[in-house]
Amino acid sequence: MQHRFKSDQGGSTENATGVYLASFGAAQTVTGSKHILYTPDVDILIDCGLFQGIKSLRIKNWEAPGFEIERIGALCLTHAHLDHCGYIPRLVGAGYRGKIYMTAPTRELTELILRDSAKIQEEDAWKANRYGYSKHHPAKPLYTLTDVERCLHQFVTIEPGVEINIAKQVSMKYMLSGHIPGACSITFTVSDKKVLFSGDIGRTHSAFLDAPQHGAPADVIIMESTYGDRLHGTQEAESELEDAINSTLEIGGNVMIPCFAVGRAQEIIRILYLLKQAGKIPLSLPVYLDSPMAAAASEILLRYPEWSTLSENECRMMMKGLIINEKHENTIGIIKNKKSKIIIAGSGMLSGGRILEYLKHYAGDKRNCLILSGFQAEGTRGRALLEKTHEIRIDGQYFPVRARTVSLNNLSAHADQHELIEWLKSSSKKETQVFLVHGEPGAQESLRVKIRVTLGFEARIIREDEKMKLFDILNALAKKKTSKLAK
Ligand SMILES: [Zn+2]
């Protein structure tokens, strides 16, 4: 559906006085983040992510966005994950010529992630045409490397903690959200009101990132709710991983750890390094990083030590113990090597990437172990494996699953229910309006009820097809004048 909101409300219409909100992704689901803040001065797009997971969602990546691109005056990215930045080449391809704001690490990581995404899209289209398992003739990539290169000059780097004017009555400030390096929440000040977009909220006590920061209480909060119904486990991820590795080694199996190249891969590498240093897993156990992207992301993070709590030296030592495989052709050699090993490869939800090659060969053997370490969205292979599927489809073929699957519950880049409530408490005041995005329906409903019971707010779950008025600017200005007169 195109141009759903061609009304004269909001937008840059002269008479508009209201500020509105609408979501075009990550509404009652966890991927495809795209939210618009409509102000009288400018329409702002917050995040521009790809839908992932079930086909009915992925198909939306091919549709025109439901908003008027020509009215968007600024795109503000919270962080570099694909479900927050992966649609940018399509947006630019459809005519967006404005600025794309982000922090310095997010800029480098986004470039890396978009290039990788284009490569995967091109490879998938090529394979589908070669082996004929697509309904589309010919199968086309969602975007190409050339499309990605075209958008990079629109990127604008900004400093967190600095207020920036993006229109006459609109300014914004980024604050660290503790989710991955570079990730931020964004507060927009429109006239005298504050609207806070949480982005993805990290853990309060992360092993390598600072805790999420808070600014002045906001009038409106749009917050994520991925783990709105869950508390992360109390067992330390280190000991969970140690148990899974050692029990696999005892029976001569291999350990596969699919993970996101940015953030999660570095966290896993750090834990494996610590386990080896402490003698809890064999020092001689080979650890393969079969992900050039994770290796490149680690290099980028080394350039931004201020965004992590780890020292540069600690990062270098962690990376030194790895065998990094750059070439795809070498993957089969690693697979054929009979010795037990650990393999870290993308993608995190097994929707693509080199991990699938390992899965084809290793999933059928019950001695092997697959360790899931992040959120597994509905419809992904990761979710199916988490739910103990007996077979898995890769490149149009079914492979039996006999390998053990272990899920590391305590190793999440997202806050759990308790941490989300604490985050909201620190960011809000009595009259704050709260909207929930970025969560599956069950998680969102649990969090909505929990917020009402513990904090007394009536949080609202955003639907994809609604535009909501947040406040009126004239009223706000009039109120300001009245309160001045009263003094
Ligand atoms: Zn994220």
Tab-separated table of C-alpha atoms and ligand atoms in Angstrom:
chain	number	residue	atom	x	y	z
A	1	MET	CA	0.000	0.000	0.000
A	2	GLN	CA	1.464	3.351	-0.975
A	3	HIS	CA	0.900	6.862	0.361
A	4	ARG	CA	-1.405	5.684	3.085
A	5	PHE	CA	-1.341	8.998	4.916
A	6	LYS	CA	-2.022	11.579	2.258
A	7	SER	CA	-4.069	13.618	4.761
A	8	ASP	CA	-3.132	17.169	5.698
A	9	GLN	CA	-2.471	16.134	9.272
A	10	GLY	CA	1.147	16.369	10.343
A	11	GLY	CA	3.744	16.444	7.613
A	12	SER	CA	5.056	19.700	6.376
A	13	THR	CA	1.648	21.224	5.598
A	14	GLU	CA	1.541	24.908	6.513
A	15	ASN	CA	-1.450	24.714	8.823
A	16	ALA	CA	-0.363	21.630	10.675
A	17	THR	CA	0.004	22.094	14.403
A	18	GLY	CA	0.063	18.521	15.612
A	19	VAL	CA	2.858	16.031	16.145
A	20	TYR	CA	2.029	12.491	15.044
A	21	LEU	CA	3.566	9.049	15.139
A	22	ALA	CA	3.255	6.026	12.850
A	23	SER	CA	5.160	2.761	12.388
A	24	PHE	CA	5.834	1.054	9.088
A	25	GLY	CA	7.748	-1.891	10.521
A	26	ALA	CA	8.608	-3.445	13.900
A	27	ALA	CA	4.968	-2.926	14.886
A	28	GLN	CA	3.807	-6.140	16.622
A	29	THR	CA	6.906	-7.837	15.216
A	30	VAL	CA	10.677	-7.520	15.807
A	31	THR	CA	12.067	-6.673	12.384
A	32	GLY	CA	11.693	-3.974	9.718
A	33	SER	CA	12.020	-1.019	12.147
A	34	LYS	CA	10.649	2.140	10.489
A	35	HIS	CA	8.931	4.788	12.584
A	36	ILE	CA	7.938	8.275	11.500
A	37	LEU	CA	7.634	11.324	13.723
A	38	TYR	CA	5.486	13.855	11.855
A	39	THR	CA	6.093	17.424	12.976
A	40	PRO	CA	4.860	20.650	11.355
A	41	ASP	CA	8.445	21.401	10.282
A	42	VAL	CA	9.693	18.058	9.104
A	43	ASP	CA	8.813	14.361	8.917
A	44	ILE	CA	11.547	12.277	10.515
A	45	LEU	CA	12.134	8.606	9.795
A	46	ILE	CA	13.654	6.734	12.718
A	47	ASP	CA	15.446	3.603	11.480
A	48	CYS	CA	15.019	1.992	8.099
A	49	GLY	CA	15.251	-1.748	8.686
A	50	LEU	CA	14.726	-4.885	6.692
A	51	PHE	CA	11.933	-7.326	7.525
A	52	GLN	CA	13.325	-10.771	8.344
A	53	GLY	CA	11.816	-14.125	9.274
A	54	ILE	CA	8.508	-15.428	7.915
A	55	LYS	CA	7.785	-15.016	4.215
A	56	SER	CA	4.771	-12.741	4.731
A	57	LEU	CA	7.147	-10.300	6.428
A	58	ARG	CA	10.080	-10.673	4.027
A	59	ILE	CA	7.805	-10.002	1.086
A	60	LYS	CA	7.192	-6.507	2.481
A	61	ASN	CA	10.804	-5.604	1.676
A	62	TRP	CA	9.800	-5.702	-1.990
A	63	GLU	CA	6.801	-3.400	-1.595
A	64	ALA	CA	6.953	0.390	-1.750
A	65	PRO	CA	7.041	1.819	1.769
A	66	GLY	CA	3.624	2.963	3.000
A	67	PHE	CA	4.757	6.566	3.484
A	68	GLU	CA	5.553	9.513	1.253
A	69	ILE	CA	9.323	9.468	0.796
A	70	GLU	CA	9.404	13.011	-0.564
A	71	ARG	CA	8.110	14.307	2.764
A	72	ILE	CA	10.884	12.725	4.829
A	73	GLY	CA	13.359	15.432	5.827
A	74	ALA	CA	15.741	13.315	7.910
A	75	LEU	CA	16.527	9.671	8.570
A	76	CYS	CA	17.983	8.947	12.025
A	77	LEU	CA	19.536	5.535	12.643
A	78	THR	CA	19.666	4.111	16.171
A	79	HIS	CA	22.178	1.355	15.353
A	80	ALA	CA	23.721	-0.811	12.663
A	81	HIS	CA	21.711	-4.060	12.860
A	82	LEU	CA	20.151	-5.091	9.545
A	83	ASP	CA	16.607	-4.945	10.917
A	84	HIS	CA	17.244	-1.227	11.626
A	85	CYS	CA	19.331	-0.180	8.590
A	86	GLY	CA	18.877	-2.850	5.894
A	87	TYR	CA	16.155	-1.047	3.915
A	88	ILE	CA	18.221	2.137	3.314
A	89	PRO	CA	19.295	1.149	-0.243
A	90	ARG	CA	15.629	0.608	-1.189
A	91	LEU	CA	14.642	3.981	0.351
A	92	VAL	CA	17.389	5.797	-1.529
A	93	GLY	CA	16.560	3.812	-4.665
A	94	ALA	CA	12.961	5.041	-4.309
A	95	GLY	CA	14.101	8.672	-4.209
A	96	TYR	CA	15.202	9.632	-0.676
A	97	ARG	CA	17.934	12.265	-0.987
A	98	GLY	CA	18.092	13.655	2.580
A	99	LYS	CA	20.620	13.187	5.343
A	100	ILE	CA	21.053	9.875	7.170
A	101	TYR	CA	22.266	10.564	10.722
A	102	MET	CA	24.188	8.059	12.865
A	103	THR	CA	27.128	7.759	15.260
A	104	ALA	CA	30.662	7.081	13.975
A	105	PRO	CA	30.813	3.333	14.809
A	106	THR	CA	27.271	2.880	13.455
A	107	ARG	CA	28.384	4.488	10.200
A	108	GLU	CA	31.261	2.073	9.646
A	109	LEU	CA	29.271	-0.940	10.803
A	110	THR	CA	26.266	0.038	8.649
A	111	GLU	CA	28.478	0.296	5.565
A	112	LEU	CA	29.857	-3.152	6.322
A	113	ILE	CA	26.444	-4.670	7.003
A	114	LEU	CA	24.785	-3.163	3.919
A	115	ARG	CA	27.579	-4.317	1.625
A	116	ASP	CA	27.337	-7.812	3.092
A	117	SER	CA	23.549	-7.776	2.782
A	118	ALA	CA	23.806	-6.789	-0.912
A	119	LYS	CA	26.325	-9.569	-1.496
A	120	ILE	CA	24.004	-12.134	0.106
A	121	GLN	CA	21.051	-10.824	-1.945
A	122	GLU	CA	23.072	-11.070	-5.157
A	123	GLU	CA	24.384	-14.559	-4.301
A	124	ASP	CA	20.922	-15.823	-3.370
A	125	ALA	CA	19.472	-14.549	-6.642
A	126	TRP	CA	22.337	-16.159	-8.546
A	127	LYS	CA	21.848	-19.514	-6.774
A	128	ALA	CA	18.076	-19.409	-7.230
A	129	ASN	CA	18.550	-18.858	-10.970
A	130	ARG	CA	21.284	-21.471	-11.260
A	131	TYR	CA	19.406	-24.215	-9.380
A	132	GLY	CA	15.908	-23.078	-10.325
A	133	TYR	CA	14.345	-23.079	-6.865
A	134	SER	CA	12.717	-19.660	-7.144
A	135	LYS	CA	9.224	-18.944	-8.458
A	136	HIS	CA	10.596	-15.753	-10.021
A	137	HIS	CA	12.238	-15.885	-13.438
A	138	PRO	CA	14.747	-14.487	-13.254
A	139	ALA	CA	15.156	-14.140	-9.474
A	140	LYS	CA	16.458	-10.637	-8.671
A	141	PRO	CA	18.371	-9.299	-5.666
A	142	LEU	CA	16.506	-6.882	-3.364
A	143	TYR	CA	19.441	-4.532	-3.935
A	144	THR	CA	22.974	-4.694	-5.249
A	145	LEU	CA	26.378	-3.482	-4.138
A	146	THR	CA	25.988	-0.536	-6.535
A	147	ASP	CA	22.707	0.434	-4.805
A	148	VAL	CA	24.534	0.391	-1.461
A	149	GLU	CA	27.422	2.556	-2.704
A	150	ARG	CA	24.883	5.091	-3.954
A	151	CYS	CA	23.533	5.852	-0.454
A	152	LEU	CA	26.793	6.174	1.472
A	153	HIS	CA	27.379	9.874	0.658
A	154	GLN	CA	24.119	10.739	2.453
A	155	PHE	CA	25.501	9.427	5.765
A	156	VAL	CA	26.198	12.103	8.387
A	157	THR	CA	28.157	11.294	11.554
A	158	ILE	CA	27.007	12.793	14.838
A	159	GLU	CA	28.313	12.805	18.405
A	160	PRO	CA	26.225	11.315	21.183
A	161	GLY	CA	25.230	13.758	23.938
A	162	VAL	CA	25.214	16.759	21.585
A	163	GLU	CA	21.945	18.537	20.760
A	164	ILE	CA	21.568	19.065	16.996
A	165	ASN	CA	18.963	21.212	15.249
A	166	ILE	CA	17.378	19.414	12.336
A	167	ALA	CA	14.545	21.901	11.691
A	168	LYS	CA	13.246	25.222	13.034
A	169	GLN	CA	11.394	23.710	15.964
A	170	VAL	CA	13.055	20.301	16.102
A	171	SER	CA	16.333	19.227	17.668
A	172	MET	CA	17.661	15.795	18.578
A	173	LYS	CA	20.144	14.195	20.917
A	174	TYR	CA	21.660	10.692	20.807
A	175	MET	CA	22.349	8.783	24.045
A	176	LEU	CA	24.107	5.421	24.419
A	177	SER	CA	21.619	2.548	24.600
A	178	GLY	CA	24.127	-0.196	25.557
A	179	HIS	CA	22.880	-2.620	22.866
A	180	ILE	CA	25.885	-2.884	20.517
A	181	PRO	CA	28.815	-0.494	19.989
A	182	GLY	CA	27.529	2.712	18.420
A	183	ALA	CA	23.902	2.040	19.395
A	184	CYS	CA	21.877	4.939	20.757
A	185	SER	CA	18.428	6.037	21.843
A	186	ILE	CA	17.308	9.351	20.316
A	187	THR	CA	15.392	12.156	22.006
A	188	PHE	CA	13.688	14.678	19.713
A	189	THR	CA	12.698	17.999	21.191
A	190	VAL	CA	9.742	19.390	19.263
A	191	SER	CA	8.802	22.850	20.504
A	192	ASP	CA	8.941	22.224	24.276
A	193	LYS	CA	8.120	18.496	24.253
A	194	LYS	CA	10.512	15.546	24.324
A	195	VAL	CA	9.894	12.418	22.267
A	196	LEU	CA	12.230	9.514	23.031
A	197	PHE	CA	12.821	6.573	20.676
A	198	SER	CA	14.556	3.827	22.644
A	199	GLY	CA	16.089	1.937	19.706
A	200	ASP	CA	17.177	-1.478	21.015
A	201	ILE	CA	17.865	-1.304	24.754
A	202	GLY	CA	20.896	-3.188	26.090
A	203	ARG	CA	21.549	-4.928	29.385
A	204	THR	CA	22.150	-3.014	32.586
A	205	HIS	CA	25.276	-5.089	33.286
A	206	SER	CA	26.867	-5.993	29.969
A	207	ALA	CA	30.289	-7.648	29.811
A	208	PHE	CA	31.677	-5.147	27.331
A	209	LEU	CA	29.311	-2.209	26.961
A	210	ASP	CA	28.266	0.660	29.212
A	211	ALA	CA	24.739	0.577	30.640
A	212	PRO	CA	22.022	2.510	28.746
A	213	GLN	CA	22.084	6.264	29.461
A	214	HIS	CA	19.127	8.435	30.432
A	215	GLY	CA	18.319	12.063	29.691
A	216	ALA	CA	15.593	14.324	31.055
A	217	PRO	CA	12.215	12.544	31.425
A	218	ALA	CA	10.372	12.423	28.091
A	219	ASP	CA	6.768	13.384	27.306
A	220	VAL	CA	6.429	10.543	24.798
A	221	ILE	CA	8.394	7.286	24.740
A	222	ILE	CA	8.479	4.771	21.904
A	223	MET	CA	10.191	1.719	23.348
A	224	GLU	CA	11.240	-1.727	22.236
A	225	SER	CA	9.710	-4.820	23.845
A	226	THR	CA	11.637	-7.800	22.386
A	227	TYR	CA	11.950	-9.587	25.742
A	228	GLY	CA	8.880	-7.962	27.319
A	229	ASP	CA	7.715	-11.319	28.665
A	230	ARG	CA	11.019	-12.814	29.812
A	231	LEU	CA	13.700	-12.610	32.445
A	232	HIS	CA	17.142	-13.665	31.282
A	233	GLY	CA	18.527	-16.684	33.128
A	234	THR	CA	20.699	-16.392	36.187
A	235	GLN	CA	23.312	-18.936	35.088
A	236	GLU	CA	26.335	-17.106	33.762
A	237	ALA	CA	26.718	-17.437	29.984
A	238	GLU	CA	30.360	-18.450	30.551
A	239	SER	CA	29.448	-21.587	32.482
A	240	GLU	CA	26.593	-22.475	30.095
A	241	LEU	CA	29.012	-22.264	27.186
A	242	GLU	CA	31.708	-24.193	29.081
A	243	ASP	CA	29.251	-27.049	29.821
A	244	ALA	CA	28.027	-27.215	26.219
A	245	ILE	CA	31.573	-27.234	24.792
A	246	ASN	CA	33.032	-29.795	27.184
A	247	SER	CA	30.113	-32.224	26.874
A	248	THR	CA	30.446	-32.020	23.058
A	249	LEU	CA	34.219	-32.582	23.162
A	250	GLU	CA	33.752	-35.696	25.350
A	251	ILE	CA	31.863	-37.415	22.523
A	252	GLY	CA	34.074	-36.082	19.744
A	253	GLY	CA	31.613	-33.567	18.282
A	254	ASN	CA	31.890	-30.072	16.827
A	255	VAL	CA	30.401	-26.908	18.284
A	256	MET	CA	28.647	-24.501	15.921
A	257	ILE	CA	27.887	-21.010	17.158
A	258	PRO	CA	25.856	-18.979	14.686
A	259	CYS	CA	25.932	-15.328	15.623
A	260	PHE	CA	25.474	-11.754	14.533
A	261	ALA	CA	28.744	-10.389	13.193
A	262	VAL	CA	28.376	-7.183	15.137
A	263	GLY	CA	28.319	-7.317	18.908
A	264	ARG	CA	27.417	-10.937	19.557
A	265	ALA	CA	30.409	-12.441	17.717
A	266	GLN	CA	32.802	-10.266	19.755
A	267	GLU	CA	31.031	-11.216	22.994
A	268	ILE	CA	31.351	-14.936	22.196
A	269	ILE	CA	35.008	-14.529	21.193
A	270	ARG	CA	35.664	-12.786	24.505
A	271	ILE	CA	34.017	-15.573	26.549
A	272	LEU	CA	35.936	-18.292	24.673
A	273	TYR	CA	39.163	-16.373	25.316
A	274	LEU	CA	38.362	-16.134	29.043
A	275	LEU	CA	37.435	-19.841	29.239
A	276	LYS	CA	40.731	-20.805	27.612
A	277	GLN	CA	42.727	-18.479	29.868
A	278	ALA	CA	41.037	-20.012	32.931
A	279	GLY	CA	41.759	-23.556	31.667
A	280	LYS	CA	38.041	-24.375	31.560
A	281	ILE	CA	38.185	-25.463	27.918
A	282	PRO	CA	41.323	-26.869	26.221
A	283	LEU	CA	43.774	-24.180	25.162
A	284	SER	CA	44.502	-26.207	22.005
A	285	LEU	CA	40.857	-26.381	20.898
A	286	PRO	CA	40.683	-24.684	17.464
A	287	VAL	CA	38.231	-21.807	17.239
A	288	TYR	CA	37.356	-20.840	13.669
A	289	LEU	CA	35.828	-17.493	12.890
A	290	ASP	CA	34.344	-18.298	9.488
A	291	SER	CA	32.938	-14.851	9.001
A	292	PRO	CA	35.012	-12.175	7.288
A	293	MET	CA	32.282	-9.758	8.304
A	294	ALA	CA	32.676	-10.537	12.039
A	295	ALA	CA	36.436	-10.163	11.624
A	296	ALA	CA	35.941	-6.803	9.876
A	297	ALA	CA	33.431	-5.678	12.531
A	298	SER	CA	35.967	-6.569	15.248
A	299	GLU	CA	38.571	-4.433	13.443
A	300	ILE	CA	36.136	-1.513	13.316
A	301	LEU	CA	35.393	-1.853	17.028
A	302	LEU	CA	39.120	-1.726	17.783
A	303	ARG	CA	39.084	1.775	16.315
A	304	TYR	CA	36.431	2.883	18.825
A	305	PRO	CA	37.742	1.766	22.222
A	306	GLU	CA	35.683	4.481	23.946
A	307	TRP	CA	32.508	2.612	22.920
A	308	SER	CA	33.464	-0.540	24.817
A	309	THR	CA	34.543	-1.305	28.360
A	310	LEU	CA	37.330	-3.583	27.043
A	311	SER	CA	40.862	-2.322	26.604
A	312	GLU	CA	42.444	-2.277	23.160
A	313	ASN	CA	44.986	-4.834	24.334
A	314	GLU	CA	42.270	-7.188	25.606
A	315	CYS	CA	40.521	-6.953	22.214
A	316	ARG	CA	43.735	-7.756	20.346
A	317	MET	CA	44.479	-10.771	22.588
A	318	MET	CA	40.949	-12.128	22.028
A	319	MET	CA	41.313	-11.924	18.269
A	320	LYS	CA	44.785	-13.489	18.285
A	321	GLY	CA	43.516	-16.886	19.421
A	322	LEU	CA	41.213	-17.276	16.413
A	323	ILE	CA	41.623	-18.922	13.038
A	324	ILE	CA	39.942	-16.483	10.679
A	325	ASN	CA	38.721	-17.902	7.404
A	326	GLU	CA	38.386	-15.274	4.700
A	327	LYS	CA	37.674	-17.488	1.711
A	328	HIS	CA	34.403	-19.292	1.194
A	329	GLU	CA	36.239	-22.076	-0.697
A	330	ASN	CA	38.126	-22.990	2.505
A	331	THR	CA	34.938	-23.691	4.459
A	332	ILE	CA	34.621	-27.197	3.059
A	333	GLY	CA	38.209	-27.966	4.190
A	334	ILE	CA	37.333	-26.941	7.755
A	335	ILE	CA	34.205	-29.098	7.614
A	336	LYS	CA	36.171	-32.139	6.406
A	337	ASN	CA	38.767	-31.782	9.169
A	338	LYS	CA	37.776	-34.610	11.550
A	339	LYS	CA	39.122	-32.949	14.715
A	340	SER	CA	36.678	-31.378	17.173
A	341	LYS	CA	36.440	-27.626	16.831
A	342	ILE	CA	34.372	-24.560	17.512
A	343	ILE	CA	32.972	-22.642	14.555
A	344	ILE	CA	31.636	-19.134	14.826
A	345	ALA	CA	29.817	-18.048	11.665
A	346	GLY	CA	26.881	-15.923	10.530
A	347	SER	CA	24.057	-15.408	10.330
A	348	GLY	CA	22.691	-15.140	13.860
A	349	MET	CA	19.238	-16.508	13.048
A	350	LEU	CA	20.574	-18.918	10.381
A	351	SER	CA	18.670	-17.107	7.661
A	352	GLY	CA	21.800	-17.180	5.483
A	353	GLY	CA	25.581	-17.102	5.661
A	354	ARG	CA	28.323	-19.715	5.983
A	355	ILE	CA	26.834	-21.369	9.077
A	356	LEU	CA	24.379	-23.089	6.707
A	357	GLU	CA	27.238	-24.955	5.028
A	358	TYR	CA	28.241	-26.399	8.445
A	359	LEU	CA	24.644	-27.198	9.267
A	360	LYS	CA	24.262	-29.198	6.039
A	361	HIS	CA	27.191	-31.417	7.068
A	362	TYR	CA	26.958	-31.417	10.866
A	363	ALA	CA	23.240	-31.202	11.751
A	364	GLY	CA	22.637	-34.898	11.060
A	365	ASP	CA	25.226	-36.107	13.608
A	366	LYS	CA	24.046	-36.314	17.217
A	367	ARG	CA	27.569	-35.742	18.567
A	368	ASN	CA	27.551	-32.159	17.289
A	369	CYS	CA	26.143	-29.179	19.136
A	370	LEU	CA	24.535	-25.974	17.899
A	371	ILE	CA	24.613	-23.070	20.310
A	372	LEU	CA	22.028	-20.339	19.806
A	373	SER	CA	22.986	-17.115	21.481
A	374	GLY	CA	20.512	-14.448	20.390
A	375	PHE	CA	16.881	-13.703	19.661
A	376	GLN	CA	15.445	-16.087	17.045
A	377	ALA	CA	12.592	-14.435	15.151
A	378	GLU	CA	9.492	-16.313	14.098
A	379	GLY	CA	9.943	-18.076	10.767
A	380	THR	CA	13.738	-18.293	10.896
A	381	ARG	CA	15.740	-21.543	10.880
A	382	GLY	CA	17.085	-20.474	14.270
A	383	ARG	CA	13.584	-20.425	15.750
A	384	ALA	CA	12.781	-23.837	14.198
A	385	LEU	CA	15.984	-25.311	15.693
A	386	LEU	CA	15.234	-23.706	19.059
A	387	GLU	CA	11.855	-25.449	18.931
A	388	LYS	CA	13.587	-28.787	18.177
A	389	THR	CA	12.655	-29.265	14.540
A	390	HIS	CA	13.564	-32.714	13.114
A	391	GLU	CA	14.685	-31.368	9.735
A	392	ILE	CA	15.843	-28.113	8.219
A	393	ARG	CA	15.518	-26.761	4.700
A	394	ILE	CA	18.586	-25.208	3.095
A	395	ASP	CA	18.892	-24.230	-0.583
A	396	GLY	CA	15.674	-26.056	-1.390
A	397	GLN	CA	16.744	-29.362	0.247
A	398	TYR	CA	15.830	-30.954	3.599
A	399	PHE	CA	18.549	-32.027	6.050
A	400	PRO	CA	17.823	-34.141	9.147
A	401	VAL	CA	18.569	-32.575	12.541
A	402	ARG	CA	20.059	-34.880	15.173
A	403	ALA	CA	22.631	-32.475	16.631
A	404	ARG	CA	21.903	-31.065	20.090
A	405	THR	CA	20.675	-27.472	20.312
A	406	VAL	CA	21.589	-25.352	23.315
A	407	SER	CA	20.281	-21.846	23.881
A	408	LEU	CA	22.300	-19.353	25.915
A	409	ASN	CA	19.512	-17.485	27.657
A	410	ASN	CA	21.629	-15.095	29.613
A	411	LEU	CA	23.612	-13.797	26.681
A	412	SER	CA	21.361	-11.221	25.135
A	413	ALA	CA	22.035	-7.777	23.714
A	414	HIS	CA	18.481	-6.857	24.736
A	415	ALA	CA	17.172	-5.860	28.142
A	416	ASP	CA	14.788	-8.348	29.769
A	417	GLN	CA	11.392	-7.458	31.255
A	418	HIS	CA	12.824	-6.229	34.541
A	419	GLU	CA	15.491	-4.124	32.803
A	420	LEU	CA	12.910	-2.669	30.382
A	421	ILE	CA	10.728	-1.585	33.308
A	422	GLU	CA	13.729	-0.014	35.073
A	423	TRP	CA	14.752	1.750	31.841
A	424	LEU	CA	11.231	3.148	31.427
A	425	LYS	CA	11.100	4.259	35.063
A	426	SER	CA	14.309	6.264	34.621
A	427	SER	CA	13.209	7.835	31.322
A	428	SER	CA	9.645	8.866	32.170
A	429	LYS	CA	7.530	11.145	34.345
A	430	LYS	CA	3.934	10.927	35.580
A	431	GLU	CA	2.227	12.070	32.388
A	432	THR	CA	4.471	10.307	29.849
A	433	GLN	CA	2.697	8.606	26.939
A	434	VAL	CA	4.235	5.189	26.256
A	435	PHE	CA	4.111	3.271	22.974
A	436	LEU	CA	5.486	-0.229	22.473
A	437	VAL	CA	7.208	-1.351	19.281
A	438	HIS	CA	9.712	-4.068	18.286
A	439	GLY	CA	8.167	-7.107	19.949
A	440	GLU	CA	6.064	-10.137	19.110
A	441	PRO	CA	2.434	-9.869	20.319
A	442	GLY	CA	2.786	-12.110	23.421
A	443	ALA	CA	5.864	-10.257	24.686
A	444	GLN	CA	4.244	-6.879	24.070
A	445	GLU	CA	1.035	-7.766	25.909
A	446	SER	CA	2.979	-9.048	28.938
A	447	LEU	CA	5.046	-5.877	29.051
A	448	ARG	CA	1.978	-3.642	28.621
A	449	VAL	CA	0.314	-5.255	31.653
A	450	LYS	CA	3.541	-5.186	33.680
A	451	ILE	CA	3.987	-1.459	32.928
A	452	ARG	CA	0.417	-0.724	34.067
A	453	VAL	CA	0.782	-2.726	37.276
A	454	THR	CA	4.246	-1.526	38.278
A	455	LEU	CA	4.428	2.020	36.858
A	456	GLY	CA	0.775	2.981	36.354
A	457	PHE	CA	1.124	3.917	32.630
A	458	GLU	CA	-1.372	2.769	30.014
A	459	ALA	CA	1.212	1.778	27.397
A	460	ARG	CA	-0.103	1.393	23.882
A	461	ILE	CA	0.976	-1.282	21.414
A	462	ILE	CA	1.486	0.367	18.008
A	463	ARG	CA	-0.221	-1.211	14.992
A	464	GLU	CA	1.300	-0.828	11.572
A	465	ASP	CA	-1.688	0.893	10.013
A	466	GLU	CA	-2.386	3.692	12.470
A	467	LYS	CA	-1.231	7.271	12.761
A	468	MET	CA	-1.540	8.686	16.248
A	469	LYS	CA	-1.599	12.263	17.385
A	470	LEU	CA	0.911	12.782	20.195
A	471	PHE	CA	0.348	16.438	21.050
A	472	ASP	CA	-0.475	19.827	19.649
A	473	ILE	CA	2.294	22.352	19.269
A	474	LEU	CA	0.092	25.451	19.485
A	475	ASN	CA	-1.374	24.181	22.734
A	476	ALA	CA	2.077	23.545	24.067
A	477	LEU	CA	3.206	27.065	23.162
A	478	ALA	CA	0.017	28.587	24.595
A	479	LYS	CA	0.576	26.635	27.835
A	480	LYS	CA	4.119	27.949	28.035
A	481	LYS	CA	2.845	31.528	27.642
A	482	THR	CA	0.116	30.989	30.261
A	483	SER	CA	2.565	29.550	32.778
A	484	LYS	CA	4.881	32.526	32.184
A	485	LEU	CA	1.981	34.935	32.776
A	486	ALA	CA	1.017	33.069	35.946
A	487	LYS	CA	4.499	33.684	37.311
B	1	ZN	ZN	19.613	-4.501	17.368
